[in-house]
Amino acid sequence: MGEILLPLLISCPLAASLVIFASAGRMGAGGIGTVACAGVGISAILGIVLSIMLLSGHVTGMVQVTLWPWLHVAGFSADIAFTLDRVSLIMTLVVTIVGLLIHIYATAYMRDDPGIARFFGSMTLFVAAMLVLVLASDLLCLFVGWEGVGLCSYLLIGFWYDDPANTAAARKAFYMTRMGDVALLCGLLLLATATGSLHIQSVLAAVADGQVAPSGVSMAALFILTGALAKSAQIPFQTWLPDAMAGPTPTSALIHAATMVTAGIYLIARLHGLFAMAVPVMALMAVLGALTLLMGACTALVQSDLKRILAWSTISQLGYMFLALGCGAWQAALFHLMTHACFKALLFLTAGAVIMRARHEQDIFRLGGLRHAMPGLTAAFVAGASALAGLPLVTAGFYSKEMILSGVWPVHFRLPHGWGLSGHALWGIALLGAFLTALYIFRCVFIVFCGKAGTATTDRTSRLMTVPLGCLSVLSLCGGVIEMPDTFPSLHLFSAFLDPTAIPSHANGSAWPVLAGAAAPLAGLGVAWVLWGRPSPVMREIPGQAAIIRPVRTGQGTDALYDYLFVQPFRLLAWLTRLDILDHAISGTGRLTRAGSARIFMARTSFLNMLASWATCMIRWADRLLGQFQNGRVRWYAAWIAGGLCAGLALVVLS
């Protein structure tokens, strides 16, 4: 039964996409939305059915299906095959359920857009490509889905292509992620060369058995990490994600919550056995995750655009997941991925509804007092903000962040040459990030929904938009109680689901780290209320006119640095190539060489002619001189003989 349902899980959104594209806009907006929601909805139902079968024991371990062989050459094979196990099941449920709620929301949000067929065709294709990525049992098949989500993100970010800024943002996302894709492909080629297969289980088994040299494991892990960093917008590839806000709000929610940016997290969690053998790469991953979460939180704190605040928040939360993966707590990373998908989709969809009713105004300082005009949207946004901040006990984000913090604290990396890295420092950065997260998101809440009224608002929010917001609000608040910290009553349903044979311990036995993790977001909330929440706030805006703040706010600082280091040298090389400067230089060198050779030849010829002329003159002069001596007069000959004899005698006497 599972072997039949698994291909259908992927085929339904793919078929919906083909139907929508084939209709070429001949269907109405309602029909297009229905087809798209039906395709994703059937996949969600099939995912739930398969999860019930897996949990009830009707399916033992995993569901595997091979559709057809792809490549079979000497020493290497690859198949179009899919596997549903406990790890991929979590991602499948996240992609299909959250994706379905986003599609339902989008039917109302995009109903008046003339390009609705193109939009929903790309959205359903996006879901299908993500399911291929998640369910692939072969890394080469996974790479197909990996490239598919990259293509769909390009189409959706540049959906409103009439604006050059949107197409520029789409190209930027495409180029940045392609650099990571090249690195990922290099890593896959290394593994294929070393193991003769890209089947995930075979690769992990070969690495565990020592069939791959440690240097090969480290290089492959580093290449794969680079691909994951680019796809998930981590340092130094973070610049494309804020500009991805150029697409429609449902696109932003789908990219940031359930699909593309989580692909890198899933890939590393899927290959955690490979990365566990490369400790330096794990340490690098943890450090980059810690730096990214701190940088994203600080940057979000100075933003004024509502959607860009949420975009930088996504970068920061993905940094938490990479920190957990680098510390070996891949279960915690997947748990935070699941809760993050719920509350980040809720925040983006709520922000889209707010922006729509506020006449497309996105500047938080031009909004204000919206809690009176939009009480329902205010409640939904506060629920999502509380989950993002990780307010203790009442939000899902608290439990997933506590699982990450508990997994980071006891880690210690033993690096080559006697170097080491303690998890305590990384834990401190993560705790500071939790404080900053609460500070910037409740800054946004207090400025947008409290205080004096700003932009005038329009009519009520569509019911099709409010239903997904209600469902996501419940998941954002209650979805984390399936995994409790060890200091709480023992409840580890998520860990037990991932590994039924063992329940890992996430704490060091002390309660104070959990208390610190609970106090940090509360402190951030308190500071945000003092600064922006009171009737007479201390400040309305963090000073943004300073030269050091403005590049951070607009995101142009990193772009300018990359432009100076990479883009301009490449443009210079392209300019030299286009103008054939190199060819002209070679030709000019040849001409100069030929001219120099001719000049040297002429100088040599003149010098030799001059030497010959001088030799002739000398010979003629010597001939005339000898002619004077040989004149036939005997007395001259006798005189010369006598003179020579006297000279010889004088030399003898003097010596």
XYZ file of N, CA and C in Angstrom, residues 448-638:
573
model
N 3.797 48.662 15.305
C 2.767 48.460 14.282
C 1.366 48.422 14.879
N 1.207 47.744 15.997
C -0.144 47.494 16.496
C -0.531 48.364 17.689
N 0.433 49.060 18.276
C 0.122 49.922 19.413
C 0.396 51.371 19.036
N 0.201 52.258 19.967
C 0.497 53.663 19.731
C -0.557 54.351 18.895
N -0.155 55.473 18.291
C -1.082 56.276 17.509
C -1.352 55.621 16.157
N -2.565 55.861 15.663
C -2.953 55.306 14.370
C -2.149 55.962 13.258
N -1.750 55.144 12.280
C -0.980 55.652 11.164
C -1.773 55.604 9.875
N -1.383 54.748 8.956
C -2.046 54.637 7.657
C -3.481 54.158 7.815
N -4.373 54.737 7.030
C -5.769 54.305 7.039
C -5.884 52.898 6.474
N -6.834 52.132 6.988
C -7.003 50.738 6.579
C -8.264 50.569 5.757
N -8.324 49.470 5.035
C -9.477 49.159 4.187
C -10.369 48.137 4.881
N -11.184 47.414 4.087
C -12.219 46.537 4.627
C -11.622 45.301 5.300
N -12.498 44.356 5.649
C -12.123 43.186 6.451
C -11.268 42.205 5.656
N -10.606 41.327 6.405
C -9.784 40.280 5.797
C -10.667 39.131 5.325
N -10.351 38.585 4.163
C -11.129 37.479 3.608
C -11.093 36.264 4.533
N -12.207 35.517 4.560
C -12.280 34.338 5.417
C -11.274 33.276 4.987
N -11.027 33.162 3.680
C -10.037 32.195 3.211
C -8.636 32.524 3.717
N -8.403 33.767 4.087
C -7.117 34.151 4.643
C -7.076 33.961 6.152
N -8.215 34.083 6.809
C -8.222 33.964 8.271
C -8.164 32.517 8.744
N -8.727 31.578 7.962
C -8.706 30.168 8.380
C -7.280 29.642 8.504
N -6.409 29.836 7.505
C -5.017 29.392 7.697
C -4.321 30.102 8.857
N -4.644 31.383 9.071
C -4.017 32.096 10.181
C -4.424 31.493 11.517
N -5.699 31.099 11.645
C -6.137 30.464 12.885
C -5.450 29.129 13.120
N -5.355 28.314 12.074
C -4.686 27.008 12.225
C -3.215 27.173 12.598
N -2.533 28.094 11.932
C -1.118 28.307 12.219
C -0.914 28.909 13.607
N -1.858 29.704 14.076
C -1.747 30.257 15.433
C -1.789 29.143 16.472
N -2.694 28.197 16.276
C -2.787 27.073 17.216
C -1.492 26.253 17.189
N -0.981 25.976 15.992
C 0.256 25.200 15.885
C 1.444 25.957 16.480
N 1.472 27.279 16.310
C 2.576 28.064 16.838
C 2.581 28.099 18.354
N 1.410 28.019 18.963
C 1.330 28.073 20.414
C 1.425 26.695 21.054
N 0.834 25.695 20.421
C 0.721 24.378 21.065
C 1.574 23.298 20.424
N 2.249 23.605 19.321
C 2.960 22.557 18.597
C 4.246 22.100 19.241
N 4.689 22.753 20.312
C 5.956 22.392 20.906
C 5.879 21.518 22.138
N 4.672 21.230 22.618
C 4.541 20.477 23.870
C 4.877 19.004 23.695
N 5.210 18.590 22.471
C 5.554 17.180 22.249
C 6.992 16.878 22.662
N 7.749 17.890 23.024
C 9.134 17.677 23.441
C 9.462 18.637 24.570
N 9.583 18.120 25.784
C 9.820 18.937 26.966
C 11.299 18.891 27.352
N 11.816 19.978 27.957
C 13.163 19.901 28.547
C 13.215 18.864 29.659
N 14.402 18.389 29.957
C 14.543 17.322 30.936
C 14.157 17.761 32.337
N 14.212 19.063 32.629
C 13.815 19.544 33.950
C 12.307 19.596 34.111
N 11.573 19.419 32.995
C 10.118 19.402 33.030
C 9.656 17.951 33.149
N 8.356 17.726 33.278
C 7.853 16.345 33.255
C 8.305 15.624 31.987
N 8.707 14.378 32.164
C 9.314 13.628 31.069
C 8.326 13.440 29.926
N 8.568 14.124 28.819
C 7.752 13.981 27.622
C 8.657 14.249 26.430
N 8.992 13.192 25.700
C 9.930 13.290 24.582
C 9.335 12.585 23.367
N 8.155 13.019 22.969
C 7.480 12.353 21.855
C 8.234 12.560 20.543
N 8.768 13.759 20.326
C 9.470 14.023 19.067
C 10.741 13.185 18.974
N 11.535 13.166 20.046
C 12.767 12.360 20.039
C 12.445 10.884 19.910
N 11.398 10.438 20.590
C 11.019 9.033 20.504
C 10.534 8.676 19.102
N 9.913 9.638 18.431
C 9.464 9.372 17.065
C 10.656 9.215 16.128
N 11.667 10.076 16.277
C 12.843 9.985 15.408
C 13.660 8.736 15.687
N 13.773 8.364 16.969
C 14.570 7.192 17.356
C 13.826 6.440 18.440
N 12.990 5.487 18.068
C 12.198 4.777 19.079
C 13.050 3.948 20.044
N 14.279 3.641 19.675
C 15.100 2.766 20.522
C 15.772 3.507 21.671
N 15.890 4.830 21.568
C 16.585 5.578 22.618
C 16.023 6.981 22.685
N 15.950 7.506 23.884
C 15.531 8.884 24.103
C 16.748 9.662 24.561
N 17.290 10.527 23.744
C 18.506 11.243 24.133
C 18.226 12.259 25.213
N 19.257 12.523 25.965
C 19.172 13.547 26.999
C 19.654 14.864 26.426
N 18.889 15.916 26.645
C 19.201 17.213 26.046
C 19.750 18.196 27.076
N 19.894 17.830 28.284
C 20.333 18.774 29.293
C 21.532 18.232 30.029
N 22.152 19.109 30.804
C 23.315 18.684 31.570
C 22.950 18.340 33.006
N 21.674 18.191 33.291
C 21.231 17.818 34.623
C 20.930 18.998 35.516
N 21.221 20.213 35.097
C 20.983 21.401 35.902
C 19.815 22.176 35.329
N 19.095 22.863 36.204
C 17.908 23.600 35.775
C 18.232 25.018 35.343
N 19.399 25.548 35.747
C 19.635 26.961 35.475
C 19.798 27.290 33.988
N 20.358 26.402 33.128
C 20.358 26.761 31.697
C 18.957 26.909 31.131
N 18.024 26.063 31.592
C 16.645 26.191 31.125
C 16.042 27.501 31.615
N 16.331 27.861 32.855
C 15.826 29.130 33.395
C 16.426 30.312 32.638
N 17.700 30.215 32.300
C 18.324 31.290 31.521
C 17.686 31.400 30.143
N 17.415 30.243 29.514
C 16.759 30.277 28.218
C 15.353 30.832 28.281
N 14.677 30.684 29.414
C 13.341 31.251 29.576
C 13.397 32.730 29.914
N 14.446 33.141 30.651
C 14.538 34.533 31.079
C 14.960 35.454 29.948
N 15.777 34.964 29.003
C 16.298 35.826 27.933
C 15.182 36.441 27.089
N 14.212 35.667 26.576
C 13.150 36.311 25.798
C 12.259 37.209 26.641
N 12.050 36.871 27.901
C 11.265 37.749 28.767
C 11.980 39.077 28.975
N 13.310 39.017 29.119
C 14.070 40.258 29.242
C 13.973 41.087 27.963
N 14.062 40.425 26.814
C 13.912 41.150 25.554
C 12.546 41.780 25.423
N 11.508 41.062 25.836
C 10.154 41.616 25.811
C 10.051 42.836 26.725
N 10.640 42.736 27.935
C 10.578 43.858 28.862
C 11.290 45.092 28.323
N 12.482 44.905 27.739
C 13.215 46.044 27.183
C 12.448 46.644 26.008
N 11.870 45.800 25.166
C 11.085 46.307 24.038
C 9.890 47.116 24.516
N 9.254 46.670 25.587
C 8.111 47.428 26.116
C 8.557 48.778 26.669
N 9.706 48.804 27.349
C 10.200 50.073 27.890
C 10.542 51.039 26.753
N 11.155 50.535 25.695
C 11.617 51.402 24.618
C 10.506 51.825 23.670
N 9.569 50.898 23.373
C 8.571 51.193 22.340
C 7.124 50.941 22.764
N 6.889 50.251 23.864
C 5.534 49.828 24.175
C 4.745 50.755 25.061
N 5.390 51.571 25.863
C 4.672 52.432 26.797
C 3.988 53.575 26.057
N 2.993 54.204 26.701
C 2.330 55.344 26.043
C 3.296 56.449 25.651
N 4.366 56.622 26.441
C 5.407 57.595 26.084
C 6.723 56.834 25.918
N 6.951 56.218 24.750
C 8.131 55.378 24.565
C 9.420 56.186 24.650
N 10.475 55.509 25.072
C 11.776 56.158 25.166
C 12.278 56.581 23.796
N 12.088 55.738 22.782
C 12.499 56.067 21.420
C 11.475 55.480 20.458
N 11.344 56.158 19.336
C 10.474 55.618 18.298
C 11.259 54.777 17.311
N 12.464 55.203 17.051
C 13.264 54.511 16.052
C 14.712 54.500 16.501
N 15.370 53.346 16.350
C 16.812 53.307 16.547
C 17.451 54.213 15.504
N 18.318 55.142 15.917
C 18.850 56.130 14.960
C 19.352 55.465 13.693
N 18.694 55.806 12.599
C 19.018 55.158 11.340
C 19.681 56.078 10.347
N 19.949 57.322 10.747
C 20.567 58.244 9.814
C 22.090 58.184 9.852
N 22.621 57.511 10.860
C 24.081 57.420 10.943
C 24.614 56.604 9.773
N 25.786 56.971 9.341
C 26.364 56.297 8.166
C 26.616 54.831 8.428
N 26.840 54.450 9.694
C 27.125 53.052 9.984
C 25.866 52.199 10.015
N 24.686 52.852 10.245
C 23.427 52.109 10.341
C 22.768 51.960 8.985
N 22.868 52.995 8.154
C 22.130 52.994 6.893
C 22.498 51.826 5.990
N 23.788 51.486 5.779
C 24.104 50.321 4.942
C 23.570 49.023 5.521
N 23.533 48.905 6.862
C 23.012 47.690 7.485
C 21.518 47.573 7.232
N 20.814 48.701 7.345
C 19.371 48.671 7.152
C 19.006 48.290 5.735
N 19.660 48.897 4.768
C 19.327 48.623 3.373
C 19.946 47.336 2.855
N 20.919 46.795 3.601
C 21.600 45.592 3.133
C 22.656 45.843 2.087
N 22.985 47.143 1.871
C 23.930 47.469 0.810
C 25.382 47.300 1.244
N 25.624 47.202 2.554
C 27.007 47.081 3.007
C 27.660 45.812 2.507
N 27.011 44.672 2.742
C 27.560 43.400 2.279
C 27.565 43.327 0.767
N 26.511 43.863 0.142
C 26.470 43.862 -1.319
C 27.623 44.670 -1.899
N 27.917 45.821 -1.272
C 29.031 46.639 -1.768
C 30.359 45.910 -1.598
N 30.526 45.214 -0.471
C 31.749 44.452 -0.249
C 31.907 43.351 -1.295
N 30.829 42.590 -1.535
C 30.891 41.525 -2.530
C 31.100 42.089 -3.929
N 30.500 43.256 -4.179
C 30.678 43.874 -5.489
C 32.144 44.237 -5.718
N 32.793 44.746 -4.664
C 34.198 45.136 -4.775
C 35.119 43.925 -4.902
N 34.803 42.855 -4.143
C 35.698 41.707 -4.106
C 35.502 40.757 -5.278
N 34.249 40.600 -5.733
C 33.962 39.547 -6.708
C 33.395 40.076 -8.024
N 32.402 40.979 -7.934
C 31.688 41.380 -9.145
C 32.566 42.233 -10.048
N 33.202 43.266 -9.477
C 34.009 44.153 -10.309
C 35.192 43.448 -10.969
N 35.944 42.592 -10.245
C 36.995 41.837 -10.960
C 36.451 40.963 -12.078
N 35.276 40.354 -11.852
C 34.688 39.528 -12.902
C 34.266 40.388 -14.089
N 33.705 41.563 -13.812
C 33.326 42.463 -14.903
C 34.553 42.937 -15.676
N 35.654 43.211 -14.966
C 36.884 43.598 -15.650
C 37.370 42.485 -16.560
N 37.310 41.250 -16.058
C 37.719 40.112 -16.883
C 36.804 39.966 -18.099
N 35.481 40.149 -17.879
C 34.546 40.066 -19.000
C 34.803 41.179 -20.010
N 35.100 42.392 -19.500
C 35.399 43.501 -20.409
C 36.654 43.222 -21.228
N 37.661 42.694 -20.563
C 38.888 42.353 -21.297
C 38.615 41.290 -22.338
N 37.769 40.311 -21.988
C 37.448 39.250 -22.939
C 36.623 39.782 -24.105
N 35.647 40.646 -23.779
C 34.766 41.164 -24.828
C 35.531 42.028 -25.830
N 36.464 42.826 -25.339
C 37.238 43.693 -26.232
C 38.452 42.998 -26.835
N 38.640 41.737 -26.536
C 39.783 40.977 -27.036
C 41.099 41.674 -26.690
N 41.160 42.211 -25.472
C 42.392 42.890 -25.048
C 43.563 41.913 -25.048
N 43.285 40.688 -24.609
C 44.361 39.700 -24.572
C 44.877 39.400 -25.973
N 43.926 39.281 -26.928
C 44.356 39.012 -28.307
C 45.143 40.188 -28.870
N 44.653 41.408 -28.556
C 45.375 42.584 -29.022
C 46.764 42.650 -28.388
N 46.849 42.286 -27.128
C 48.149 42.313 -26.460
C 49.101 41.310 -27.086
N 48.579 40.111 -27.396
C 49.435 39.104 -28.035
C 49.868 39.557 -29.426
N 48.885 40.116 -30.187
C 49.226 40.591 -31.535
C 50.229 41.740 -31.475
N 50.008 42.665 -30.531
C 50.948 43.773 -30.389
C 52.325 43.303 -29.998
N 52.391 42.325 -29.130
C 53.687 41.762 -28.753
C 54.375 41.145 -29.957
N 53.583 40.467 -30.807
C 54.169 39.894 -32.027
C 54.703 40.961 -32.970
N 53.906 42.040 -33.112
C 54.370 43.118 -33.991
C 55.637 43.774 -33.445
N 55.651 44.001 -32.127
C 56.844 44.586 -31.522
C 58.052 43.664 -31.675
N 57.816 42.378 -31.553
C 58.916 41.419 -31.707
C 59.460 41.444 -33.127
N 58.528 41.453 -34.092
C 58.972 41.495 -35.482
C 59.727 42.792 -35.789
N 59.210 43.913 -35.278
C 59.897 45.191 -35.517
C 61.270 45.208 -34.860
N 61.334 44.686 -33.627
C 62.631 44.626 -32.949
C 63.614 43.738 -33.684
N 63.100 42.608 -34.199
C 63.965 41.698 -34.939
C 64.510 42.359 -36.208
N 63.634 43.123 -36.878
C 64.096 43.820 -38.089
C 65.155 44.858 -37.762
N 64.937 45.595 -36.662
C 65.925 46.598 -36.275
C 67.255 45.951 -35.913
N 67.196 44.859 -35.196
C 68.434 44.150 -34.832
C 69.150 43.641 -36.063
N 68.349 43.119 -37.038
C 68.965 42.628 -38.277
C 69.665 43.758 -39.032
N 68.995 44.923 -39.106
C 69.593 46.061 -39.802
C 70.850 46.539 -39.080
N 70.800 46.574 -37.736
C 71.983 47.019 -36.985
C 73.135 46.043 -37.159
N 72.818 44.740 -37.141
C 73.864 43.742 -37.325
C 74.489 43.851 -38.706
N 73.625 44.040 -39.725
C 74.138 44.166 -41.090
C 75.023 45.399 -41.240
N 74.569 46.514 -40.665
C 75.382 47.746 -40.755
C 76.708 47.577 -40.045
N 76.690 46.932 -38.874
C 77.929 46.740 -38.113
C 78.910 45.856 -38.877
N 78.394 44.773 -39.463
C 79.271 43.882 -40.216
C 79.826 44.568 -41.459
N 78.976 45.369 -42.134
C 79.474 46.104 -43.302
C 80.556 47.097 -42.923
N 80.352 47.761 -41.747
C 81.345 48.715 -41.283
C 82.671 48.014 -40.959
N 82.574 46.826 -40.292
C 83.784 46.078 -39.979
C 84.513 45.651 -41.263
N 83.739 45.218 -42.256
C 84.363 44.808 -43.519
C 85.051 45.976 -44.212
N 84.391 47.149 -44.161
C 84.986 48.343 -44.793
C 86.264 48.742 -44.087
N 86.207 48.726 -42.709
C 87.417 49.065 -41.969
C 88.554 48.068 -42.248
N 88.236 46.791 -42.332
C 89.264 45.779 -42.603
C 89.890 45.997 -43.977
N 89.062 46.356 -44.936
C 89.586 46.613 -46.299
C 90.531 47.812 -46.305
N 90.100 48.858 -45.607
C 90.941 50.062 -45.537
C 92.274 49.753 -44.851
N 92.235 48.980 -43.772
C 93.461 48.631 -43.063
C 94.401 47.797 -43.959
N 93.802 46.876 -44.686
C 94.626 46.041 -45.570
C 95.274 46.902 -46.649
N 94.501 47.844 -47.212
C 95.048 48.719 -48.244
C 96.165 49.603 -47.665
N 95.941 50.097 -46.430
C 96.968 50.940 -45.820
C 98.234 50.130 -45.539
N 98.047 48.888 -45.035
C 99.221 48.035 -44.780
C 99.924 47.667 -46.089
N 99.140 47.493 -47.158
C 99.748 47.161 -48.451
C 100.591 48.322 -48.968
N 100.063 49.542 -48.785
C 100.837 50.695 -49.224
C 102.104 50.858 -48.374
N 101.952 50.568 -47.055
C 103.118 50.691 -46.194
C 104.193 49.665 -46.565
N 103.775 48.438 -46.786
C 104.732 47.421 -47.201
C 105.325 47.750 -48.581
N 104.515 48.354 -49.401
C 105.010 48.757 -50.724
C 106.139 49.781 -50.640
N 106.069 50.631 -49.599
C 107.137 51.605 -49.409
C 108.441 50.912 -49.005
N 108.286 49.817 -48.205
C 109.492 49.091 -47.804
C 110.095 48.296 -48.966
N 109.266 47.693 -49.738
C 109.752 46.845 -50.840
C 109.888 47.713 -52.115
N 110.923 48.634 -52.074
C 111.064 49.553 -53.221
C 112.214 49.161 -54.177
N 112.958 48.048 -53.899
C 114.045 47.577 -54.782
C 115.375 48.273 -54.575
N 115.542 49.141 -53.575
C 116.775 49.858 -53.329
C 117.555 49.122 -52.244
N 118.870 48.718 -52.649
C 119.676 47.859 -51.772
C 120.103 48.614 -50.527
N 120.423 49.928 -50.656
C 120.892 50.675 -49.491
C 119.817 50.782 -48.411
N 118.544 50.809 -48.814
C 117.448 50.842 -47.823
C 117.335 49.495 -47.097
N 117.536 48.404 -47.870
C 117.482 47.087 -47.229
C 118.614 46.932 -46.212
N 119.833 47.408 -46.641
C 120.983 47.325 -45.720
C 120.747 48.163 -44.476
